[in-house]
Short mmCIF file of C-alpha atoms and ligand atoms in Angstrom, two decimals:
data_model
loop_
_atom_site.label_atom_id
_atom_site.label_comp_id
_atom_site.label_asym_id
_atom_site.label_seq_id
_atom_site.Cartn_x
_atom_site.Cartn_y
_atom_site.Cartn_z
CA MET A 227 164.52 112.87 134.28
CA TYR A 228 163.49 109.92 136.35
CA PHE A 229 163.96 106.49 137.44
CA LYS A 230 161.39 104.41 135.66
CA ILE A 231 159.06 103.49 138.71
CA LEU A 232 158.55 106.81 140.59
CA LYS A 233 156.41 108.44 137.85
CA ARG A 234 153.10 107.87 139.67
CA GLY A 235 155.17 109.38 142.57
CA SER A 236 153.56 107.63 145.92
CA VAL A 237 155.82 104.87 146.05
CA LEU A 238 156.58 106.03 149.55
CA LEU A 239 156.21 102.80 151.80
CA LEU A 240 157.79 104.01 154.76
CA LEU A 241 156.87 107.49 156.76
CA VAL A 242 159.50 108.05 158.97
CA PHE A 243 158.14 109.14 162.84
CA LEU A 244 160.92 110.98 164.28
CA PHE A 245 160.49 111.21 168.01
CA SER A 246 160.64 114.89 168.64
CA ALA A 247 157.81 114.65 166.27
CA CYS A 248 155.11 113.77 168.59
CA ARG A 249 156.50 116.93 171.13
CA GLN A 250 155.18 120.52 171.13
CA GLN A 251 156.33 122.95 168.26
CA VAL A 252 158.00 125.54 170.57
CA ASP A 253 160.48 123.29 171.98
CA LYS A 254 160.99 121.05 169.22
CA PRO A 255 164.51 120.70 168.48
CA GLN A 256 166.20 121.72 164.92
CA TYR A 257 168.23 119.57 163.16
CA PRO A 258 171.49 121.28 161.84
CA LEU A 259 170.48 119.42 157.96
CA HIS A 260 167.19 118.35 157.49
CA TYR A 261 166.78 118.65 153.66
CA SER A 262 164.11 117.54 151.65
CA ASP A 263 163.35 117.64 148.05
CA ALA A 264 162.90 116.02 144.83
CA ILE A 265 164.61 112.80 143.30
CA PHE A 266 164.28 110.41 140.72
CA GLY A 267 160.52 111.01 140.27
CA THR A 268 160.27 110.54 143.97
CA THR A 269 161.25 112.96 147.20
CA PHE A 270 163.47 112.42 149.40
CA THR A 271 164.60 113.63 152.99
CA ILE A 272 167.90 113.65 154.96
CA LYS A 273 168.47 114.70 158.63
CA VAL A 274 171.86 115.15 160.62
CA SER A 275 171.96 115.67 164.01
CA LYS A 276 175.33 116.71 164.79
CA LEU A 277 177.26 118.71 161.91
CA PRO A 278 181.16 119.23 162.50
CA SER A 279 181.99 122.72 162.95
CA SER A 280 184.17 122.76 159.98
CA MET A 281 180.97 122.00 157.78
CA THR A 282 177.85 124.35 156.95
CA GLY A 283 174.19 122.90 156.34
CA LYS A 284 174.43 124.78 152.73
CA ARG A 285 177.50 123.01 151.54
CA LEU A 286 176.50 119.87 152.39
CA ARG A 287 173.17 120.21 150.60
CA LYS A 288 175.18 121.16 147.35
CA GLN A 289 177.32 118.04 147.74
CA ILE A 290 174.53 115.95 148.38
CA LYS A 291 172.40 117.58 145.55
CA ARG A 292 175.23 117.15 143.39
CA LEU A 293 175.80 113.23 144.00
CA LEU A 294 172.38 112.85 143.19
CA ASP A 295 172.18 114.54 140.01
CA ASN A 296 175.35 112.47 138.86
CA LEU A 297 173.25 109.20 139.60
CA ASN A 298 170.65 110.02 138.29
CA GLY A 299 172.67 110.51 135.17
CA GLN A 300 173.82 107.36 135.28
CA MET A 301 170.95 105.24 136.05
CA SER A 302 167.88 106.96 134.94
CA THR A 303 165.78 105.47 132.49
CA TYR A 304 163.94 108.55 132.20
CA GLN A 305 167.05 110.39 131.14
CA LYS A 306 167.61 109.40 126.98
CA ASP A 307 171.48 110.66 127.43
CA SER A 308 171.90 108.86 130.63
CA GLU A 309 174.63 106.02 130.94
CA LEU A 310 171.81 103.36 131.06
CA SER A 311 169.45 104.75 128.43
CA LYS A 312 172.76 104.89 125.72
CA ILE A 313 173.18 101.29 126.77
CA ASN A 314 169.59 100.36 126.45
CA ALA A 315 169.43 101.84 123.32
CA ASN A 316 173.18 99.94 122.13
CA SER A 317 172.04 96.62 120.31
CA SER A 318 175.74 95.76 119.66
CA ALA A 319 177.10 92.92 120.86
CA ASP A 320 180.46 94.04 121.98
CA TRP A 321 181.85 94.17 125.24
CA LEU A 322 180.67 97.89 126.81
CA SER A 323 182.52 100.31 129.41
CA VAL A 324 179.87 100.92 132.23
CA SER A 325 181.46 103.29 134.95
CA PRO A 326 182.02 101.93 138.67
CA SER A 327 178.89 103.05 139.96
CA LEU A 328 176.78 101.41 137.58
CA TYR A 329 178.42 98.35 137.40
CA ALA A 330 178.47 98.25 141.27
CA VAL A 331 174.26 98.29 141.01
CA LEU A 332 174.45 95.64 137.98
CA LYS A 333 176.93 93.20 139.79
CA GLN A 334 174.43 93.43 143.23
CA ALA A 335 171.09 93.04 141.05
CA ASN A 336 172.82 89.88 139.06
CA SER A 337 173.84 88.14 142.36
CA ILE A 338 170.07 88.58 144.18
CA SER A 339 168.99 87.64 140.48
CA LYS A 340 170.98 84.26 141.01
CA LEU A 341 170.00 83.87 144.86
CA SER A 342 166.36 84.53 144.28
CA ASP A 343 166.08 82.05 141.05
CA GLY A 344 165.26 84.88 138.66
CA ALA A 345 162.59 86.71 140.99
CA PHE A 346 164.30 89.90 141.06
CA ASP A 347 165.38 90.57 137.28
CA ILE A 348 166.50 94.10 136.41
CA THR A 349 165.75 93.02 132.36
CA VAL A 350 161.77 92.82 133.34
CA GLY A 351 161.62 96.48 131.91
CA PRO A 352 159.70 95.46 128.56
CA LEU A 353 157.01 93.76 130.54
CA VAL A 354 156.89 96.60 133.26
CA ASN A 355 156.17 99.10 130.25
CA LEU A 356 153.45 96.64 128.48
CA TRP A 357 151.70 96.23 131.86
CA GLY A 358 151.17 99.84 131.89
CA PHE A 359 153.98 100.92 134.66
CA GLY A 360 156.66 102.16 132.54
CA PRO A 361 156.85 105.71 131.05
CA ASP A 362 154.37 105.68 128.92
CA PRO A 363 150.26 106.60 130.25
CA MET A 364 149.03 104.12 132.04
CA SER A 365 146.53 101.88 129.60
CA PHE A 366 144.76 100.08 132.55
CA VAL A 367 144.44 97.13 130.34
CA VAL A 368 145.66 93.34 130.84
CA PRO A 369 147.83 92.83 127.55
CA ASP A 370 146.85 89.69 125.34
CA LYS A 371 148.79 86.34 126.12
CA ALA A 372 150.33 86.40 122.72
CA GLU A 373 152.29 89.80 123.53
CA ILE A 374 153.63 88.49 127.03
CA GLU A 375 154.78 85.61 125.62
CA GLN A 376 156.75 87.68 123.06
CA LYS A 377 158.32 90.01 125.67
CA LEU A 378 159.22 87.05 128.08
CA LYS A 379 161.58 85.91 125.04
CA ARG A 380 163.59 89.64 125.57
CA ILE A 381 164.26 89.30 129.01
CA GLY A 382 166.28 87.18 131.22
CA TYR A 383 169.20 88.22 134.04
CA LYS A 384 171.56 85.59 132.35
CA LYS A 385 171.74 87.49 128.95
CA ILE A 386 173.92 90.45 130.56
CA LEU A 387 177.78 89.09 130.71
CA PHE A 388 179.81 90.98 133.43
CA ASP A 389 183.71 91.27 132.99
CA ASP A 390 184.92 91.96 136.23
CA GLU A 391 188.68 92.45 135.26
CA LYS A 392 187.46 95.22 132.61
CA GLN A 393 184.06 96.50 134.23
CA LYS A 394 182.65 95.43 130.56
CA ILE A 395 179.38 94.04 130.39
CA LYS A 396 177.63 92.47 127.23
CA LYS A 397 173.92 92.04 126.12
CA LEU A 398 173.56 88.50 124.45
CA GLU A 399 169.81 90.09 123.37
CA PRO A 400 170.15 93.17 121.34
CA LYS A 401 166.75 94.80 122.63
CA LEU A 402 167.68 94.06 126.63
CA TYR A 403 166.31 96.89 128.38
CA ILE A 404 167.72 97.29 131.80
CA ASP A 405 165.82 99.06 134.24
CA LEU A 406 167.22 99.65 137.79
CA SER A 407 164.17 101.28 139.72
CA ALA A 408 164.35 98.57 142.61
CA ILE A 409 167.78 98.79 143.32
CA ALA A 410 168.98 102.35 142.56
CA LYS A 411 167.00 103.89 145.26
CA GLY A 412 168.87 102.23 147.80
CA TYR A 413 172.28 102.24 146.00
CA ALA A 414 171.58 106.03 146.02
CA VAL A 415 170.79 106.38 149.57
CA ASP A 416 174.03 104.37 150.40
CA GLN A 417 176.33 106.64 148.45
CA VAL A 418 174.67 109.83 150.29
CA GLY A 419 175.39 107.99 153.48
CA LEU A 420 179.02 107.71 152.32
CA LEU A 421 179.10 111.75 151.72
CA LEU A 422 178.02 112.24 155.13
CA GLU A 423 180.94 109.71 156.94
CA GLN A 424 183.49 111.41 154.55
CA ASN A 425 182.43 114.41 155.91
CA GLU A 426 182.93 113.33 159.86
CA ILE A 427 178.86 112.95 160.14
CA ALA A 428 178.11 109.91 162.41
CA ASP A 429 174.25 110.71 163.38
CA TYR A 430 172.13 110.91 160.59
CA MET A 431 169.22 110.02 158.67
CA VAL A 432 168.78 109.22 154.72
CA GLU A 433 165.80 108.15 152.99
CA ILE A 434 164.52 108.32 149.21
CA GLY A 435 161.13 107.00 148.05
CA GLY A 436 160.97 104.84 151.25
CA GLU A 437 164.36 103.24 151.28
CA LEU A 438 166.29 104.68 154.39
CA LYS A 439 169.80 104.30 156.18
CA LEU A 440 170.24 105.14 159.95
CA ARG A 441 173.40 105.99 162.13
CA GLY A 442 173.95 106.77 165.41
CA HIS A 443 170.79 108.89 166.98
CA ASN A 444 168.44 111.40 165.86
CA ILE A 445 168.30 114.66 167.90
CA ALA A 446 166.84 113.82 170.91
CA ASP A 447 170.16 111.30 171.21
CA LYS A 448 167.65 108.54 170.51
CA PRO A 449 167.66 105.41 168.06
CA TRP A 450 165.30 106.71 164.96
CA ARG A 451 162.29 105.54 164.94
CA ILE A 452 160.86 104.12 161.47
CA ALA A 453 157.27 103.63 160.93
CA VAL A 454 156.37 101.00 158.39
CA GLU A 455 153.16 101.71 156.39
CA LYS A 456 150.05 99.43 157.30
CA PRO A 457 149.63 98.35 153.62
CA THR A 458 146.50 100.06 152.50
CA ALA A 459 145.17 102.16 149.65
CA GLY A 460 144.28 105.42 150.48
CA ASN A 461 144.32 106.41 153.79
CA ARG A 462 148.35 106.19 155.57
CA ALA A 463 148.48 104.50 158.86
CA ILE A 464 151.25 102.76 160.77
CA GLN A 465 151.62 99.09 161.16
CA LYS A 466 154.54 99.05 163.31
CA VAL A 467 157.33 101.59 164.62
CA LEU A 468 160.69 100.17 164.61
CA PRO A 469 163.64 101.65 167.10
CA LEU A 470 166.75 101.52 164.37
CA THR A 471 170.06 102.31 163.96
CA ASP A 472 173.22 101.60 162.05
CA ILE A 473 171.23 99.85 160.00
CA SER A 474 169.51 99.89 156.05
CA LEU A 475 165.61 99.20 155.88
CA ALA A 476 163.28 99.14 152.56
CA THR A 477 160.11 98.43 152.06
CA SER A 478 157.75 97.09 148.77
CA GLY A 479 154.30 96.41 148.71
CA ASP A 480 151.34 96.38 146.26
CA TYR A 481 149.35 98.99 147.66
CA ARG A 482 150.81 102.36 146.56
CA ASN A 483 151.51 101.85 142.61
CA TYR A 484 148.33 99.47 140.70
CA PHE A 485 145.24 99.45 138.94
CA GLU A 486 142.16 97.23 139.22
CA LEU A 487 140.30 95.69 136.83
CA GLU A 488 136.94 93.80 138.38
CA GLY A 489 138.04 93.55 141.69
CA VAL A 490 141.44 92.20 140.34
CA ARG A 491 144.70 94.15 141.75
CA PHE A 492 147.48 94.69 139.55
CA SER A 493 150.39 95.80 140.57
CA HIS A 494 153.93 97.12 139.42
CA THR A 495 155.84 93.96 140.85
CA ILE A 496 156.09 91.84 137.90
CA ASP A 497 156.83 87.88 138.41
CA PRO A 498 159.47 87.68 135.40
CA ARG A 499 158.80 83.83 135.16
CA LYS A 500 155.19 84.35 134.46
CA GLY A 501 155.48 87.86 133.03
CA ARG A 502 152.44 88.98 134.75
CA PRO A 503 151.80 90.96 138.73
CA ILE A 504 152.26 89.42 141.30
CA ALA A 505 149.15 87.83 142.87
CA HIS A 506 149.37 86.79 146.21
CA LYS A 507 148.31 87.34 149.45
CA LEU A 508 151.50 89.24 150.49
CA ALA A 509 151.15 92.73 150.84
CA SER A 510 154.33 94.23 151.52
CA VAL A 511 158.07 93.40 152.33
CA THR A 512 160.53 95.09 155.12
CA ILE A 513 164.12 94.06 154.76
CA LEU A 514 166.72 95.54 157.31
CA SER A 515 170.16 95.35 156.24
CA ASP A 516 173.63 96.23 155.87
CA THR A 517 173.33 98.16 152.42
CA ALA A 518 170.60 100.01 151.17
CA MET A 519 170.70 99.06 148.07
CA LYS A 520 170.54 94.89 149.21
CA ALA A 521 166.95 95.73 151.16
CA ASP A 522 165.85 97.62 147.99
CA ALA A 523 166.31 94.73 145.48
CA TRP A 524 165.76 92.06 148.29
CA ALA A 525 162.29 93.53 149.39
CA THR A 526 161.01 93.33 145.81
CA ALA A 527 162.92 89.84 145.35
CA LEU A 528 160.67 88.61 148.19
CA MET A 529 157.63 90.34 147.44
CA VAL A 530 158.19 88.70 143.86
CA LEU A 531 158.20 84.88 145.82
CA GLY A 532 155.31 85.33 148.28
CA ALA A 533 154.72 85.07 151.91
CA GLU A 534 155.73 81.24 151.58
CA GLN A 535 158.58 80.90 149.19
CA GLY A 536 159.86 84.62 150.27
CA PHE A 537 159.93 83.23 153.97
CA ASN A 538 162.02 80.05 153.04
CA LEU A 539 164.59 81.77 150.86
CA ALA A 540 164.58 84.28 153.99
CA GLU A 541 165.72 81.97 156.78
CA ASN A 542 167.71 80.09 154.40
CA LYS A 543 170.02 82.68 153.56
CA SER A 544 169.80 85.02 156.76
CA ILE A 545 167.63 87.99 155.17
CA ALA A 546 165.96 90.29 157.81
CA ALA A 547 162.43 90.34 156.23
CA LEU A 548 158.95 91.09 157.92
CA PHE A 549 155.98 89.92 156.13
CA ILE A 550 152.67 91.66 155.56
CA ILE A 551 150.34 89.00 154.86
CA LYS A 552 146.68 90.02 154.10
CA THR A 553 143.93 88.18 155.72
CA ASP A 554 139.97 87.65 155.66
CA ASP A 555 139.92 90.75 158.48
CA GLY A 556 143.12 92.63 158.32
CA PHE A 557 146.64 91.74 158.26
CA ALA A 558 148.99 89.25 159.95
CA GLU A 559 152.69 89.99 160.23
CA LYS A 560 155.28 87.21 159.93
CA ALA A 561 159.01 88.14 161.11
CA SER A 562 162.20 86.06 159.91
CA SER A 563 164.38 84.85 162.53
CA SER A 564 167.17 87.19 161.44
CA PHE A 565 164.60 90.02 161.38
CA ILE A 566 163.65 89.00 164.92
CA GLU A 567 167.47 88.85 165.60
CA LYS A 568 168.35 92.94 164.32
CA LEU A 569 165.74 94.02 166.47
CA ARG A 570 166.49 92.61 169.68
P1 ADP B 711 158.56 98.87 145.79
O1 ADP B 711 158.65 100.05 146.53
O2 ADP B 711 157.48 98.43 145.78
O3 ADP B 711 159.69 97.99 146.20
P2 ADP B 711 160.74 100.09 144.22
O4 ADP B 711 160.24 101.35 142.94
O5 ADP B 711 161.31 99.63 144.66
O6 ADP B 711 158.84 99.49 144.21
O7 ADP B 711 160.65 98.97 142.85
C1 ADP B 711 159.11 98.59 141.50
C2 ADP B 711 159.58 98.71 140.37
O8 ADP B 711 161.10 98.24 140.02
C3 ADP B 711 158.76 98.75 139.27
O9 ADP B 711 157.83 99.79 139.21
C4 ADP B 711 159.23 98.18 138.13
O10 ADP B 711 160.37 99.29 137.80
C5 ADP B 711 160.76 97.20 138.66
N1 ADP B 711 160.02 95.79 138.57
C6 ADP B 711 159.04 94.97 138.35
N2 ADP B 711 159.10 93.93 138.86
C7 ADP B 711 160.46 93.53 139.34
C8 ADP B 711 161.09 92.80 139.44
N3 ADP B 711 160.61 91.47 139.43
N4 ADP B 711 162.85 92.31 139.46
C9 ADP B 711 163.31 93.81 139.49
N5 ADP B 711 162.38 95.08 139.24
C10 ADP B 711 161.33 94.67 139.20
MG1 MG B 712 162.34 99.09 146.68
#
């Protein structure tokens, strides 16, 4: 049914903190569309501040629901008959036809894999599963080295070839298993945004599982106010509130989906070069970008690279990134130049 990650639910790294939320219940203005539900094993919230007179909230909800269901049918690894599941099950070495949406996501993933030198890799699924973050119940055990080595041989983004003209892909490894958990939610956010814009809606917030797209203003006619969570397990607290408009944003973190053994935390973000969960002092990365798809994938890529390498790459490639780093007495923030620039 769902994109893979989301099984254990709480991956929502951002709380949406609206200007109006602080007001008294009595004079709280109502959004003409305020739609929350579950999809991809997580939750989503869509708010529209102004609805054109030709459109009703009910019709819009239906259109959004249909779009999200279609995307689930294309990109879910939980749904056995999804387009992606069929590709994963297909061990043929032939060129395979792919729908335009799935092709766009695979291409974007490939581009971020190249730019991050393999830190971002959608073929990492067998290792995600081995460490217990996949569809099977969590095992809470550290797999042995031989098993890790064996899975490492099967992965690698270079094992997917692309034919742009024919929109086909080819698997160089028959057992290649593609997992779009770190990019598909972002793509879905962009597509909902597009749908709203096609309906002449210019003031909205779309959020799926913590990945967001914002346009125009909130109901109080102010920029949207988005809270970046303090990267602590348990009680949710706000690290920072960002006033934002006309931008997308995503956060990756090690503090929601993980297990601990003898004081060591094993996160659901896997370093594809080591075959192990990331192990460093970086607690979360928040990305601002023109698309939620890029923001989503870059957040995971920089999370894998860590505070130093990740920061250097962000500076190099002008990626707007906010790093929250664990210190002895709390957290330190480090923002890339692009991030500072975008908030100006
Ligand atoms: P986060 O909010 O922490 O980024 P996401 O749900 O967006 O969480 O992405 C994490 C998921 O991505 C993991 O559960 C796993 O399925 C997949 N994943 C883990 N490591 C990588 C990686 N290095 N590259 C791409 N996908 C990954
Ligand atoms: Mg993400």
